[in-house]
CSV table of C-alpha atoms in Angstrom, one decimal:
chain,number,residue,atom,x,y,z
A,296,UNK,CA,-0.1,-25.7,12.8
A,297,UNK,CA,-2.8,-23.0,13.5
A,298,UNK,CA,-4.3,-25.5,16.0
A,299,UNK,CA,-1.5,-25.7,18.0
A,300,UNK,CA,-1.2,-21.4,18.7
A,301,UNK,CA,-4.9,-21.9,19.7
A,302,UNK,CA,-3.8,-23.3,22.9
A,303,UNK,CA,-0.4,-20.6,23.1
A,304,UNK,CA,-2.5,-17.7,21.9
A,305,UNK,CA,-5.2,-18.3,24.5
A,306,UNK,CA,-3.1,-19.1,27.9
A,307,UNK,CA,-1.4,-15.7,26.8
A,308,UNK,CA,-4.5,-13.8,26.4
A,309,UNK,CA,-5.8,-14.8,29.7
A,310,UNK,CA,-2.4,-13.7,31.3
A,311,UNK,CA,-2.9,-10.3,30.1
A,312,UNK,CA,-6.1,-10.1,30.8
A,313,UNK,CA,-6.4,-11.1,34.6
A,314,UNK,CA,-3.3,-8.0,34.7
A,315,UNK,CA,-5.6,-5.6,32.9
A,316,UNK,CA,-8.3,-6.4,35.1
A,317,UNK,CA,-6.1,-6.1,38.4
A,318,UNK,CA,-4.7,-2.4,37.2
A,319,UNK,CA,-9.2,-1.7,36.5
A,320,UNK,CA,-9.5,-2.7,39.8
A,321,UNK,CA,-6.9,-0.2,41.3
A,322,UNK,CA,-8.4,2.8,39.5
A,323,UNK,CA,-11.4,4.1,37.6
A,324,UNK,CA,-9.6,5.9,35.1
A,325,UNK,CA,-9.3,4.5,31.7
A,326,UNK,CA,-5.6,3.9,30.5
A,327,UNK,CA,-4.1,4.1,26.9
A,328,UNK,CA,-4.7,0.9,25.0
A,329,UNK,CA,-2.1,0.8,22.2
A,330,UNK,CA,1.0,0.0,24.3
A,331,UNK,CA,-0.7,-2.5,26.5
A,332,UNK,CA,-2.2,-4.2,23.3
A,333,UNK,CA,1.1,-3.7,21.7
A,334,UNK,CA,2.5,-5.9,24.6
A,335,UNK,CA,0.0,-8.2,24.5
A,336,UNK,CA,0.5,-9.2,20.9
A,337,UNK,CA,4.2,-9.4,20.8
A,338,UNK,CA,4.1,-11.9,23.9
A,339,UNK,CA,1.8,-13.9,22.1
A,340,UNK,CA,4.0,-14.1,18.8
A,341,UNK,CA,7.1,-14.5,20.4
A,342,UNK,CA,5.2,-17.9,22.2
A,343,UNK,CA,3.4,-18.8,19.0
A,344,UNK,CA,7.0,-18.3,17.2
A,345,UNK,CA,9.1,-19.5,19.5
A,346,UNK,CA,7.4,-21.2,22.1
A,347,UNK,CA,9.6,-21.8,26.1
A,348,UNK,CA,12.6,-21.9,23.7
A,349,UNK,CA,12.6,-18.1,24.9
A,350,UNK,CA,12.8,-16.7,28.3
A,351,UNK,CA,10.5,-14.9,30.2
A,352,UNK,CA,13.9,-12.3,30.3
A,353,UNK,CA,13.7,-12.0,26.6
A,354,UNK,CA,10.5,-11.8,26.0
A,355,UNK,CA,10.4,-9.1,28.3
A,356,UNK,CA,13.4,-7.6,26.6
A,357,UNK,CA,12.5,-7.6,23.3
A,358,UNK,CA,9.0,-6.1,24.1
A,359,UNK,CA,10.4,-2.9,25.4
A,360,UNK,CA,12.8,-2.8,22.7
A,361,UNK,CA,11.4,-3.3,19.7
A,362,UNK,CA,9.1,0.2,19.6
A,363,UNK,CA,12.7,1.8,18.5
A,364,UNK,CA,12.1,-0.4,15.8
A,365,UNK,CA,8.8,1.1,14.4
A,366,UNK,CA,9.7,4.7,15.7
A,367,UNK,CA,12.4,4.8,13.3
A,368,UNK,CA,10.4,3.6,10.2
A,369,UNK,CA,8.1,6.5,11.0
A,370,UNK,CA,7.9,8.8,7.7
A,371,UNK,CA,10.5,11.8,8.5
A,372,UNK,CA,13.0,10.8,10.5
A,373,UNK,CA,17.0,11.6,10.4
A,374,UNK,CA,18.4,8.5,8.6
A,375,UNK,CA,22.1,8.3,10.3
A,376,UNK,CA,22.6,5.3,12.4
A,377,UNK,CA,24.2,8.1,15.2
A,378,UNK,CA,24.0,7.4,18.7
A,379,UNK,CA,20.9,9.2,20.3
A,380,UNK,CA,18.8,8.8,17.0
A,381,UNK,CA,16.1,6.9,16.4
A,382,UNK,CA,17.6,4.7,14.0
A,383,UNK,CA,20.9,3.9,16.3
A,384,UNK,CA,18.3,2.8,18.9
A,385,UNK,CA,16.3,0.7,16.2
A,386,UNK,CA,20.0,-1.2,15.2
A,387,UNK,CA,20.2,-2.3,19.2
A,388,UNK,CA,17.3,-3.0,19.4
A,389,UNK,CA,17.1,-5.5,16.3
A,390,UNK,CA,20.7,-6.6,17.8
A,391,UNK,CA,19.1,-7.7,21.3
A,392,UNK,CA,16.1,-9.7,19.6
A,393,UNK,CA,18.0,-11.2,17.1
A,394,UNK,CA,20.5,-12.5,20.0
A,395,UNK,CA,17.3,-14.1,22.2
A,396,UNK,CA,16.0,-15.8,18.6
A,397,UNK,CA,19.2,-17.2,17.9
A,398,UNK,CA,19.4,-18.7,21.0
A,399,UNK,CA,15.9,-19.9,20.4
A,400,UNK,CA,16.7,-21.5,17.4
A,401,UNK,CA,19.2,-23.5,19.3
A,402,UNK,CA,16.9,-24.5,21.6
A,403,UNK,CA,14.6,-25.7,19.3
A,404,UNK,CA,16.8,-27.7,17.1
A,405,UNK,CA,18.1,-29.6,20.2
A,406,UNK,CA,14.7,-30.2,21.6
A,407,UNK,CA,13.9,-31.8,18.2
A,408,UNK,CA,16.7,-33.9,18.0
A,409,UNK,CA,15.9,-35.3,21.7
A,410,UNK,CA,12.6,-36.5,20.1
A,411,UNK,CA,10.2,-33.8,21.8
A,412,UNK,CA,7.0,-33.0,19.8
A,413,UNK,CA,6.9,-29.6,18.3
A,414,UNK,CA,5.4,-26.6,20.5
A,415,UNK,CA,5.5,-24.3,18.2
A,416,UNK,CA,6.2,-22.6,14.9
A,417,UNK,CA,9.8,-23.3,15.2
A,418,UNK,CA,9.6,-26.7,16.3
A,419,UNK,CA,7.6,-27.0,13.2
A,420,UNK,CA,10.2,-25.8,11.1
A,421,UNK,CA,12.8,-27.9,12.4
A,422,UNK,CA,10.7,-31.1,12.1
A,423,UNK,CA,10.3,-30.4,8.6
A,424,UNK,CA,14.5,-30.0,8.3
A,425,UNK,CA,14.6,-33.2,10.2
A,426,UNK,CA,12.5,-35.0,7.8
A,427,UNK,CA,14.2,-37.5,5.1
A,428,UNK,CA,11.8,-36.9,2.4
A,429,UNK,CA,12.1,-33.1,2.4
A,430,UNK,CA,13.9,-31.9,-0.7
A,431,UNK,CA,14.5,-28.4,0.2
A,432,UNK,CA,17.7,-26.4,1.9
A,433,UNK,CA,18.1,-28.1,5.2
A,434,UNK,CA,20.9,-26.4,6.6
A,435,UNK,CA,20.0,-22.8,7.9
A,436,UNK,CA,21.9,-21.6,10.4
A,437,UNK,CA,20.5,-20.3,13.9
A,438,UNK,CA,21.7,-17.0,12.3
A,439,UNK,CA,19.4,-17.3,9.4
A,440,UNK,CA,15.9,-18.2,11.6
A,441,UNK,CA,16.1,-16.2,14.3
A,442,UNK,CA,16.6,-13.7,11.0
A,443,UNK,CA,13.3,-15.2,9.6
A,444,UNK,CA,11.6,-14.9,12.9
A,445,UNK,CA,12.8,-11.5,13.1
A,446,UNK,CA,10.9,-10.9,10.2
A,447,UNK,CA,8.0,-12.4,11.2
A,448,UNK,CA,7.7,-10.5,13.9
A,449,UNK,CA,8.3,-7.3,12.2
A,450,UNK,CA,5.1,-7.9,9.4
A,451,UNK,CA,3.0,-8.7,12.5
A,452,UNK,CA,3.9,-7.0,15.3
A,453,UNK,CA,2.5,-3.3,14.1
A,454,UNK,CA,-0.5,-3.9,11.9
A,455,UNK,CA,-1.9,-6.6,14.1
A,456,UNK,CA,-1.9,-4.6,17.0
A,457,UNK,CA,-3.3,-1.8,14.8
A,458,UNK,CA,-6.4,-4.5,13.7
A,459,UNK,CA,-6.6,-5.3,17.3
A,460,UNK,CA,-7.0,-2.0,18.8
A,461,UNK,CA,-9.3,-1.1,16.1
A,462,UNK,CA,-11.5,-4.1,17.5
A,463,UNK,CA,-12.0,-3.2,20.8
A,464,UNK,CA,-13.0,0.2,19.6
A,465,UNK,CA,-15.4,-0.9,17.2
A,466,UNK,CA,-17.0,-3.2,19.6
A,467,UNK,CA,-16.9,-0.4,22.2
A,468,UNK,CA,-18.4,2.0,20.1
A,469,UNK,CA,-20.8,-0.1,18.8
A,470,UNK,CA,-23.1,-2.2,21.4
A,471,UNK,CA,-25.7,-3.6,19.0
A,472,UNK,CA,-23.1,-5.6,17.8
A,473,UNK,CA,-21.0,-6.5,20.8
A,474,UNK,CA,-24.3,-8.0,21.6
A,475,UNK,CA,-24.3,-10.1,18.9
A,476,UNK,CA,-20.9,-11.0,19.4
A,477,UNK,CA,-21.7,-12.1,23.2
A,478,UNK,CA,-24.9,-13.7,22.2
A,479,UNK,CA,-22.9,-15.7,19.6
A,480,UNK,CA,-20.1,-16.5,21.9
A,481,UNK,CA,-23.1,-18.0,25.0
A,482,UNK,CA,-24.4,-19.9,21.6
A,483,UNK,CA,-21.1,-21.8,20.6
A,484,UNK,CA,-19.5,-21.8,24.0
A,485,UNK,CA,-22.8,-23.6,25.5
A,486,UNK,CA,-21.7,-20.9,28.7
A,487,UNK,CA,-18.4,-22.8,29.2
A,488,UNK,CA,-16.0,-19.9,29.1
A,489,UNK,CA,-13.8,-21.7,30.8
A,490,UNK,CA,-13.5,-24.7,28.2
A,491,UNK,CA,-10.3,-24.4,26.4
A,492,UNK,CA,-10.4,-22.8,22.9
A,493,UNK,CA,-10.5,-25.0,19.6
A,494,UNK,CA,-9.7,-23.8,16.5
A,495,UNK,CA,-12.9,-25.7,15.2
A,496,UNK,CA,-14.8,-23.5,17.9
A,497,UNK,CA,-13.4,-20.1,16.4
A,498,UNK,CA,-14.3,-21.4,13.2
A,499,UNK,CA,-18.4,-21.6,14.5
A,500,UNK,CA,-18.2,-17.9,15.2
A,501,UNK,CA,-19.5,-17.1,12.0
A,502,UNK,CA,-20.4,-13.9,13.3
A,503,UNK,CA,-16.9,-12.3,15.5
A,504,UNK,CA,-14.8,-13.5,12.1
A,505,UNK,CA,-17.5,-11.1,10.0
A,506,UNK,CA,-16.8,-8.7,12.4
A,507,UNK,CA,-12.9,-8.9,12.5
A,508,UNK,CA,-13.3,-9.0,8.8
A,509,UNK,CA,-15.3,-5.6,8.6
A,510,UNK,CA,-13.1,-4.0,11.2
A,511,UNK,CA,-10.4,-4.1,9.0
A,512,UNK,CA,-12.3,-2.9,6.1
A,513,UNK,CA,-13.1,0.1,7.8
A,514,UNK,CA,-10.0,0.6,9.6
A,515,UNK,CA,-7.2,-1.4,7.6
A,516,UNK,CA,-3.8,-1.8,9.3
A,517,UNK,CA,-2.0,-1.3,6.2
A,518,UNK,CA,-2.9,1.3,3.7
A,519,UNK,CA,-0.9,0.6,1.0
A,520,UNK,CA,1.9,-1.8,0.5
A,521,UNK,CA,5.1,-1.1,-2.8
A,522,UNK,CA,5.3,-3.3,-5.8
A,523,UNK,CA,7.7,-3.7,-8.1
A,524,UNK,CA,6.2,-4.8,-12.0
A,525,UNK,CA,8.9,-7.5,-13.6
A,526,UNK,CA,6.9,-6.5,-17.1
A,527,UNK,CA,4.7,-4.4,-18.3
A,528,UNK,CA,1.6,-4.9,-16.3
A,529,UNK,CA,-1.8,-3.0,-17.7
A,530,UNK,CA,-3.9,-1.7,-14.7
A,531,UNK,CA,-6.1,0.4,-17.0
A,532,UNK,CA,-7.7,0.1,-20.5
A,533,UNK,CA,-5.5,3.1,-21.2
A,534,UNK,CA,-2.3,2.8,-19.3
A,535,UNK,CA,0.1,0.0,-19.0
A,536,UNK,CA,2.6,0.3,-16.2
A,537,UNK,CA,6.4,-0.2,-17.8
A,538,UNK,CA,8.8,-2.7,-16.3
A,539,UNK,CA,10.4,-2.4,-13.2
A,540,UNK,CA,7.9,0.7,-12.3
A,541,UNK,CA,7.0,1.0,-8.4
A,542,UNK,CA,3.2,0.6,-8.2
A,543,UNK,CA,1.4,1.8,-4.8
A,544,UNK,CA,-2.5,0.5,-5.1
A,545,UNK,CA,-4.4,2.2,-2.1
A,546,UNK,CA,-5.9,-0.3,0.2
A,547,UNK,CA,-8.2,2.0,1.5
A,548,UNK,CA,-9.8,3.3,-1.7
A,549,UNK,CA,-10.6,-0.4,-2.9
A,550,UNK,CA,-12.0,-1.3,0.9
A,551,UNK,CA,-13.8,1.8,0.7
A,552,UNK,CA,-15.3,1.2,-2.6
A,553,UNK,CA,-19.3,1.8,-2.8
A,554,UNK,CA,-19.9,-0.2,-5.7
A,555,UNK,CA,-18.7,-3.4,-3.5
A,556,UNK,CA,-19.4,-2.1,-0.1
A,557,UNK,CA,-22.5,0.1,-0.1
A,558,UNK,CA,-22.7,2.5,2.4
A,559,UNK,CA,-18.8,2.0,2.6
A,560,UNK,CA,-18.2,4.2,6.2
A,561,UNK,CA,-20.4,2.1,8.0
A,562,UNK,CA,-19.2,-0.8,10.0
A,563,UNK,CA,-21.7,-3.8,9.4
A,564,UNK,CA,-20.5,-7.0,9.5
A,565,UNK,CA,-23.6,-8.6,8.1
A,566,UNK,CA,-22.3,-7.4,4.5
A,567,UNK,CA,-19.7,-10.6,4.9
A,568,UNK,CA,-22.6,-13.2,5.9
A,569,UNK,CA,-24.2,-12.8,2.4
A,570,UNK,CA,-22.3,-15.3,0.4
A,571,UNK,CA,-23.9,-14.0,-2.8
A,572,UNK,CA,-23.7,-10.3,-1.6
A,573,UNK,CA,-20.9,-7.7,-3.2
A,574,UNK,CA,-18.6,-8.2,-0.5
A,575,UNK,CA,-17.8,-12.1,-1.0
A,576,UNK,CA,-18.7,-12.0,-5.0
A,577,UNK,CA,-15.5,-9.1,-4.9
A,578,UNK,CA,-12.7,-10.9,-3.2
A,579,UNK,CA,-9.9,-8.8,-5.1
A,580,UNK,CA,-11.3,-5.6,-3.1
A,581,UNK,CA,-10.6,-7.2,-0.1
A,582,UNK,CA,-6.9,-6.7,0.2
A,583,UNK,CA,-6.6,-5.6,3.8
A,584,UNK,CA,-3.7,-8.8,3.5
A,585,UNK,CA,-2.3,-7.7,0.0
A,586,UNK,CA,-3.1,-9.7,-3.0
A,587,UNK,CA,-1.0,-12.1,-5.9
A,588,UNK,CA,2.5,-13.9,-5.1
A,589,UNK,CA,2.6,-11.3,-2.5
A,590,UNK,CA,0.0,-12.1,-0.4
A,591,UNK,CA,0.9,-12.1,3.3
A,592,UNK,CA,1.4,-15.5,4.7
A,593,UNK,CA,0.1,-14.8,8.4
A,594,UNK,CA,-3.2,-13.5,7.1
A,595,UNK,CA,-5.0,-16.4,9.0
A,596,UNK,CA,-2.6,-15.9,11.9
A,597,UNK,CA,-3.4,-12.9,11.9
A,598,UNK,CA,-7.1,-12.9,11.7
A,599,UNK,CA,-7.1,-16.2,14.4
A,600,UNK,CA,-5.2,-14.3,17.0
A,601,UNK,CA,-7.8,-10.7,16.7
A,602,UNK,CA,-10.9,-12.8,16.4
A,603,UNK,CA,-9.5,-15.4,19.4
A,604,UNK,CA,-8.9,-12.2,22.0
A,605,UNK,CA,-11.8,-10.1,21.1
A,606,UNK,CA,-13.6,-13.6,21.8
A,607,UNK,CA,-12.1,-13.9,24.7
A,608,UNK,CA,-12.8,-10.2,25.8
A,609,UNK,CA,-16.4,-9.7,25.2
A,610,UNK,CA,-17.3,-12.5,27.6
A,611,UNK,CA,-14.7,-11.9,30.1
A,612,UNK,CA,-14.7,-8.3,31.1
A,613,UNK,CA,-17.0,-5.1,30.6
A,614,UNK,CA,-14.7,-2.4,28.6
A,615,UNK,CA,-15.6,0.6,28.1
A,616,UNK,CA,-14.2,4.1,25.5
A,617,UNK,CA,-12.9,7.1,27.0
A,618,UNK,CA,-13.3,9.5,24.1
A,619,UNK,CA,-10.5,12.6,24.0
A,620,UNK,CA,-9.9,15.0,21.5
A,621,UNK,CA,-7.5,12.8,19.6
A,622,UNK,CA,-9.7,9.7,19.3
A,623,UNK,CA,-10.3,10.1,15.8
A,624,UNK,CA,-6.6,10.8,14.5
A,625,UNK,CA,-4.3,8.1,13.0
A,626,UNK,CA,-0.5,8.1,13.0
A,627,UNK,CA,1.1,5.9,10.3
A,628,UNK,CA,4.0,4.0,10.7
A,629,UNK,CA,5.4,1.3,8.7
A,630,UNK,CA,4.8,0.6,5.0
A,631,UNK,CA,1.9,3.5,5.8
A,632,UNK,CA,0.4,1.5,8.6
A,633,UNK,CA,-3.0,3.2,10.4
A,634,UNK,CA,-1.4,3.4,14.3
A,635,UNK,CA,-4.2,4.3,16.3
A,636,UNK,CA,-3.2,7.5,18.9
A,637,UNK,CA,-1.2,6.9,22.2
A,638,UNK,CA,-4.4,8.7,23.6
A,639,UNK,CA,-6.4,6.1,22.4
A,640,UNK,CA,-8.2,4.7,26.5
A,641,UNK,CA,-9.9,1.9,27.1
A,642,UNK,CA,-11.1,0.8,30.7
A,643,UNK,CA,-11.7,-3.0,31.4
A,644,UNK,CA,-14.7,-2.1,34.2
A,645,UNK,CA,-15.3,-5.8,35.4
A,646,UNK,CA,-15.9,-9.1,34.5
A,647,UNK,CA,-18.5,-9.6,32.2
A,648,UNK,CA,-21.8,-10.9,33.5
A,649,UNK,CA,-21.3,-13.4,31.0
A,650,UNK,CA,-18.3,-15.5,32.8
């Protein structure tokens, strides 16, 4: 399936791109980054999730929208679903995009039935529910997957575009190794840029998906993500954690861990090309994606879609980082999610010399 978003994921990019390069060519100043990659990312999953079973209208709906969703998960906020609040605008919100993916999941279970070939995830889906020799539940209701899809949308939505922002800077801020990520992409791409995108060409960037992986080492969307034990469950050689106990484990402590990252601060994405290094001989540290029956199931989704646009980006336009006072901070959102600042500016200067 991850080889059919390829194609979805890169005719969106370049959409978004060509308007980020028209609004550079209408000023010099930089603009904030996090809404317009915020934008950027939802398009792309609601086209990877739904494919042209969703309108333009909705799209474009449910884009504006569904901030009201994460501003009311934000850590103090007044809890009353009263008009005005943060939450009543959240329940509309959710209200509007669940109406768009039911009709969605219409769409796509009569486009299956007419025979067409799946597009995307929910085509997929529905394929599978059509199938004679699946076993499973079969009759969900369009209530129940644009409910799924809703979900979806809310695991990815916020912490991808976190990883994603984070990206850019770390290229930005760093241009030994947007170098290397350029040099890399001339290497694999033979200079056709304009070449479609393969998933077996993402795969050759050894290099970008070190990168992607060490940006969110450094930076990790999610900091830390609830359990719940269902037995005792020894995390120490001295303490065992009783039943039905909430356990927080802190991403960032275990990411930031010298003893399997040295130098743990610094961004080097070369740590991740040593296959017998600390890095890849500790996978359990690495749970920027959680870990166990738990695990999230876009991880490689997720990691496609950052390492496909930053791809994309480094040979198609300059960019550069407009520094402010509030650079550095980090707002968290969601299930303690790292949300780079609103002041957070970028400026896409040209194209690249590369293109």
């Amino acid at each position: 399936a991850l080889g059919i978003y390829v194609g979805i994921q890169e005719a969106i990019t370049r959409k978004h791109f060509a308007k980020w390069l028209a609004t550079a060519a209408q000023t010099n100043e930089a603009q904030p980054i996090m809404m317009t990659a915020r934008h950027l990312n939802m398009d792309t999953s609601l086209r990877v999730f739904c494919g042209q079973h969703i309108s333009e209208e909705a799209a474009i709906e449910i884009n504006e929208k569904y901030w009201a969703i994460t501003q009311s998960l934000e850590l103090v906020n007044f809890p009353l679903a009263i008009p005005g609040t943060k939450v009543y605008k959240a329940i509309q919100a959710r209200k509007a995009a669940l109406r768009w993916l039911e009709l969605a999941a219409k769409r796509s279970k009569e486009a299956m039935a007419s025979g067409a070939d799946p597009e995307c995830m929910l085509d997929e889906w529905v394929q599978v529910l059509n199938d004679p020799t699946y076993k499973g539940k079969r009759n969900f209701s369009d209530r129940e997957m644009a409910m799924t899809l809703f979900s979806f949308l809310f695991a990815s939505q916020d912490a991808m575009s976190s990883g994603l922002i984070y990206g850019f800077q770390h290229l930005v801020d760093n241009p030994d190794i947007l170098a290397k990520v350029r040099a890399e992409q001339m290497s694999v791409r033979q200079g056709n840029f304009n070449k479609p995108l393969t998933l077996e060409t993402i795969e050759q960037m050894t290099y970008l998906n070190a990168f992607v992986k060490e940006s969110m080492r450094v930076m990790p969307p999610v900091t830390m993500v609830p359990y719940k034990t269902t037995k005792a469950f020894p995390i120490s050689d001295d303490y065992t954690v009783p039943a039905n106990s909430m356990v927080i484990p802190s991403f960032y402590n275990s990411l930031h861990d010298p003893s399997v990252y040295p130098e743990p601060e610094r961004l080097l994405p070369e740590r991740w090309l040593d296959l017998e290094g600390p890095a890849n001989q500790n996978p359990k540290n690495y749970i920027v994606f959680g870990s166990g029956p738990h695990r999230c199931i876009g991880l490689e989704y997720a990691q496609l879609n950052i390492v496909l646009v930053l791809a994309m980006a480094s040979v198609q336009m300059n960019f550069e980082h407009e520094i402010t006072p509030q650079s550095s901070q980090i707002e968290y959102g969601q299930q303690l999610e790292l949300l780079p600042p609103f002041s957070q500016k970028m400026a896409a200067v040209s194209n690249s010399p590369l293109v």
